[in-house]
N, CA, C and O of each residue as an XYZ file, in Angstrom:
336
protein
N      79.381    124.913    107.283
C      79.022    123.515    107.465
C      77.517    123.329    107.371
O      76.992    122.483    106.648
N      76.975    124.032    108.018
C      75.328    124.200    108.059
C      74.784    124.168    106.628
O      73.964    123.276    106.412
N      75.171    125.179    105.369
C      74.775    125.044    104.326
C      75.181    123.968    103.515
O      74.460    123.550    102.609
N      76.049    123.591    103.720
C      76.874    122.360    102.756
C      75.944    121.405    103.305
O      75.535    120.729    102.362
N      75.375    121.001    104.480
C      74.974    119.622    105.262
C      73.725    120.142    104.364
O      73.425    119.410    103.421
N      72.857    121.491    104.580
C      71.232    121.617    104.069
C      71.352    121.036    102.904
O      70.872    119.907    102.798
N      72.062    121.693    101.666
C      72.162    121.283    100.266
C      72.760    120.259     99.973
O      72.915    120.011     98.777
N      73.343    119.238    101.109
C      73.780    117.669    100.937
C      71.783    117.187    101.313
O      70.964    116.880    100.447
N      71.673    117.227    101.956
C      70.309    116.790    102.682
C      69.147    117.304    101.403
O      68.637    116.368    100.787
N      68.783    118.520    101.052
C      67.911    118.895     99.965
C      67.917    118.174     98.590
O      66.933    117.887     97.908
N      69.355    117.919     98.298
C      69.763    116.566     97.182
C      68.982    115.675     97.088
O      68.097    115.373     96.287
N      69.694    114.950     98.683
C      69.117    113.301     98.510
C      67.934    113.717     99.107
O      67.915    113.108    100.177
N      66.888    114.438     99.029
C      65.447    114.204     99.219
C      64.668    113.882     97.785
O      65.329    113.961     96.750
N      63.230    113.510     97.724
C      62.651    113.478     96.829
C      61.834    114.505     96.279
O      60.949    114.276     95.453
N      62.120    115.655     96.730
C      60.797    116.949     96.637
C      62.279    117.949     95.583
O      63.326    118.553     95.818
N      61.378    117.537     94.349
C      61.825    118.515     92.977
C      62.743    119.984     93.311
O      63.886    120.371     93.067
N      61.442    120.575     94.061
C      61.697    122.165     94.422
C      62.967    122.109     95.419
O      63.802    123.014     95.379
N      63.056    121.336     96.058
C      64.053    121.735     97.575
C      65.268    121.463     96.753
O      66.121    122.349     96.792
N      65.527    120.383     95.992
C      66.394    119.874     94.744
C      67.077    121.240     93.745
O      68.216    121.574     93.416
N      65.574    121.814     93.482
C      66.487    122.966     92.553
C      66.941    124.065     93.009
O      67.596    124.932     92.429
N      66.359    123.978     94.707
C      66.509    125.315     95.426
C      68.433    125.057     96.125
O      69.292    125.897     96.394
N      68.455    123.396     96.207
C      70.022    123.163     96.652
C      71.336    123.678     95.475
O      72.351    124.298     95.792
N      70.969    123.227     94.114
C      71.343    123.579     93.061
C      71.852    125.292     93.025
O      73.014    125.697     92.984
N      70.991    125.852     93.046
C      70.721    127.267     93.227
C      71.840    128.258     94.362
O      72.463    129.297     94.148
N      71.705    127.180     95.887
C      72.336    127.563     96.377
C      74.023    127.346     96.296
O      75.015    128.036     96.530
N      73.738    125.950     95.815
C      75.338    125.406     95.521
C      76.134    126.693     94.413
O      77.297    127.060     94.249
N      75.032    127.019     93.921
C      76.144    127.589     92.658
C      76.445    129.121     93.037
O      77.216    129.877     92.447
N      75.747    129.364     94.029
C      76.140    130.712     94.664
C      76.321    130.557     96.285
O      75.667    131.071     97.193
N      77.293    129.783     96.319
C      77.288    129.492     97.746
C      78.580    130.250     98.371
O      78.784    130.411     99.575
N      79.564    130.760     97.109
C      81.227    131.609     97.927
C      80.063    132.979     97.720
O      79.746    133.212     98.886
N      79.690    133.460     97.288
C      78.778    134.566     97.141
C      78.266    134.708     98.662
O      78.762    135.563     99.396
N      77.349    133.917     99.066
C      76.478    133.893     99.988
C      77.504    133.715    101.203
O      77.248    134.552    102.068
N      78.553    132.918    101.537
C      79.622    133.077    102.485
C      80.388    134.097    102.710
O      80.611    134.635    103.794
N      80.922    134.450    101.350
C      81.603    135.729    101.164
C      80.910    137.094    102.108
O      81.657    137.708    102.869
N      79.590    137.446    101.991
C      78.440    137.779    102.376
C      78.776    138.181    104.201
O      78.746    139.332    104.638
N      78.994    137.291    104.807
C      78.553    137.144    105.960
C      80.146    137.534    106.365
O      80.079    138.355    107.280
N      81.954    137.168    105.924
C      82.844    137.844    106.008
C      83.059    139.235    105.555
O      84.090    139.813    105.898
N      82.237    139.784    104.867
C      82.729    141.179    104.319
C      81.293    141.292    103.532
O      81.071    141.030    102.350
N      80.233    141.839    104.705
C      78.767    142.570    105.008
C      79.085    143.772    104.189
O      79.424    144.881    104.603
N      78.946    143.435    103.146
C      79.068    144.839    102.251
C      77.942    144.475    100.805
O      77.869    143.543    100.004
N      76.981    146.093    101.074
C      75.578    145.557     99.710
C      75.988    147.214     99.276
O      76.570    148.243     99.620
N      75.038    146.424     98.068
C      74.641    147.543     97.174
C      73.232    148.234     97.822
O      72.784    149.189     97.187
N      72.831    148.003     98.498
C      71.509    148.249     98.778
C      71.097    150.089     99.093
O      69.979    150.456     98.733
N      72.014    151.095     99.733
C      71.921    151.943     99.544
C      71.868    152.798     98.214
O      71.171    153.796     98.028
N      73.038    152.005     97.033
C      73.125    152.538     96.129
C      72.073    152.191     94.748
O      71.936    152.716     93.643
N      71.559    151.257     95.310
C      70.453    150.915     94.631
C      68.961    151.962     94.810
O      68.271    152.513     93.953
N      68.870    151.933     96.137
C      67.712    153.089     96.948
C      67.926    154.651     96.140
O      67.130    155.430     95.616
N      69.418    154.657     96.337
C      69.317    156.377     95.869
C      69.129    156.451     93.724
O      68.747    157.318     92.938
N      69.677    154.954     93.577
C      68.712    154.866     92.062
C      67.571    155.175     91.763
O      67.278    155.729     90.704
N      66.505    154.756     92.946
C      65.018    154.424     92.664
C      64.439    155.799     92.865
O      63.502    156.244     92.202
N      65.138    156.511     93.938
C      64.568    157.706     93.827
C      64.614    158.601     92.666
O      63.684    159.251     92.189
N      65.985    158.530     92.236
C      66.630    158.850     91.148
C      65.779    159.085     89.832
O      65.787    160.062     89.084
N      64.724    157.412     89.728
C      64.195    157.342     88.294
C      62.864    158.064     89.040
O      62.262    158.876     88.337
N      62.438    157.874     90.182
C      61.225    157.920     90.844
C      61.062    159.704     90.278
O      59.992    160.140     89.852
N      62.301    160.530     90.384
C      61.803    162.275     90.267
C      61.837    162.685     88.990
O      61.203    163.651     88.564
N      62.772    161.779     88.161
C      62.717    161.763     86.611
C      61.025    161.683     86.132
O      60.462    162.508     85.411
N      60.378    160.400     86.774
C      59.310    160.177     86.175
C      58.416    161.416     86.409
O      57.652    161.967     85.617
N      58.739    161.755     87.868
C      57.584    163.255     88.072
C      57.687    164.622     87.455
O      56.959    165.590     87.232
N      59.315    164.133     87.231
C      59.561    165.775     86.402
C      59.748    165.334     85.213
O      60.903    165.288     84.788
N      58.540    164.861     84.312
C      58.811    164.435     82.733
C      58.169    165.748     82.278
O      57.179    166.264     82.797
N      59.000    166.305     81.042
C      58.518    167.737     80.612
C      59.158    168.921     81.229
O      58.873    170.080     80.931
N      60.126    168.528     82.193
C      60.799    169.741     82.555
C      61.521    170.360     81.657
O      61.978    169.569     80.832
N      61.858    171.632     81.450
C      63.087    171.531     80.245
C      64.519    172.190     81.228
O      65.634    172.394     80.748
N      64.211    172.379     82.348
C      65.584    172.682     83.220
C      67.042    171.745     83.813
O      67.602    171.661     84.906
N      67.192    171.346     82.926
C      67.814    170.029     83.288
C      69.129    170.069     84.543
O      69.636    169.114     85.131
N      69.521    172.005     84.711
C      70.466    172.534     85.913
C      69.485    172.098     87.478
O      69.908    171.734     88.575
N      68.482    172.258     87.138
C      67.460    172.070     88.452
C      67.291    170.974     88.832
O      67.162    170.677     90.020
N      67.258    170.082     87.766
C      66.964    168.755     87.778
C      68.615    168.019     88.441
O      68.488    166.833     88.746
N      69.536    168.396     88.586
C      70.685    167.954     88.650
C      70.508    168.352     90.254
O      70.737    167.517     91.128
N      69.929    170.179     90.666
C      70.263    170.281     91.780
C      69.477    169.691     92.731
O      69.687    169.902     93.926
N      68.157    168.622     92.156
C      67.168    168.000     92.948
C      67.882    166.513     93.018
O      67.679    165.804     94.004
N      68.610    166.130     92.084
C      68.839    164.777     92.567
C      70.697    165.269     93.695
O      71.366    164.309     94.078
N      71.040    166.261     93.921
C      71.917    166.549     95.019
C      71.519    166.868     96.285
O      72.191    166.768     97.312
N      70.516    167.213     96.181
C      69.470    167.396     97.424
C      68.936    166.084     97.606
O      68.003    166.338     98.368
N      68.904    164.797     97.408
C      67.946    163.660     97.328
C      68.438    163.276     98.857
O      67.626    162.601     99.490
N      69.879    163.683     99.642
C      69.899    162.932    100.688
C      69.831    163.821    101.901
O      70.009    163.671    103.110
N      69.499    164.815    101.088
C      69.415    166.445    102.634
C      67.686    166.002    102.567
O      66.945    166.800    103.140
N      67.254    165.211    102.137
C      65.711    165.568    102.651
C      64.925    164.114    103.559
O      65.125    162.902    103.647
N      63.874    165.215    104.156
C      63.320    164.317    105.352
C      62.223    163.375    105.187
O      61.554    162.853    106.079
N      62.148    163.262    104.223
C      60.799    162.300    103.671
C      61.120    161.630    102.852
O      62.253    161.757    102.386
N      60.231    160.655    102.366
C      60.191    159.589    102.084
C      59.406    159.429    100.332
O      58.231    159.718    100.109
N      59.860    159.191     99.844
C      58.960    158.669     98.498
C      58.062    157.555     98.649
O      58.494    156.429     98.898
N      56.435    157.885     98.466
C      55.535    156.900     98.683
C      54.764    156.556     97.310
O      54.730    157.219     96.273
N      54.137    155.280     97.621
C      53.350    155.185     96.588
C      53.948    154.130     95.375
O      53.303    153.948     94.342
């Protein structure tokens, strides 16, 4: 109810942006509900991507590509963090 009333209300205002931001939400609004019944992201599997390209980029020129397989199986036995 809360979002339906914001993006009824952001409509009938006169400010462009709040207008395209209601739009925006309207059209992903079972998405964004859906969301809050069944709390389920990609967000881990996205993280273990980034590391993923993150050791590719450091190990450019390797030619071991068995090692390289056994470093991205190790990516969640380790205690640190990728910075930078």
């Amino acid at each position: 109810r809360f979002l339906d009333q914001w993006i009824a209300e952001a409509k009938a205002s006169d400010v462009r942006m709040l207008y395209g931001m209601a739009k925006t939400l309207e059209r992903h609004r079972d998405g964004l509900l859906n969301y809050y019944r069944f709390p389920i992201s990609t967000a881990p599997l996205e993280g273990t991507n980034n590391k993923i390209k993150t050791m590719k980029r450091q190990a450019y020129g390797f030619r071991d590509q068995e090692f390289f397989k056994l470093k991205i199986m190790a990516i969640h036995q380790c205690r640190y963090s990728f910075t930078g």
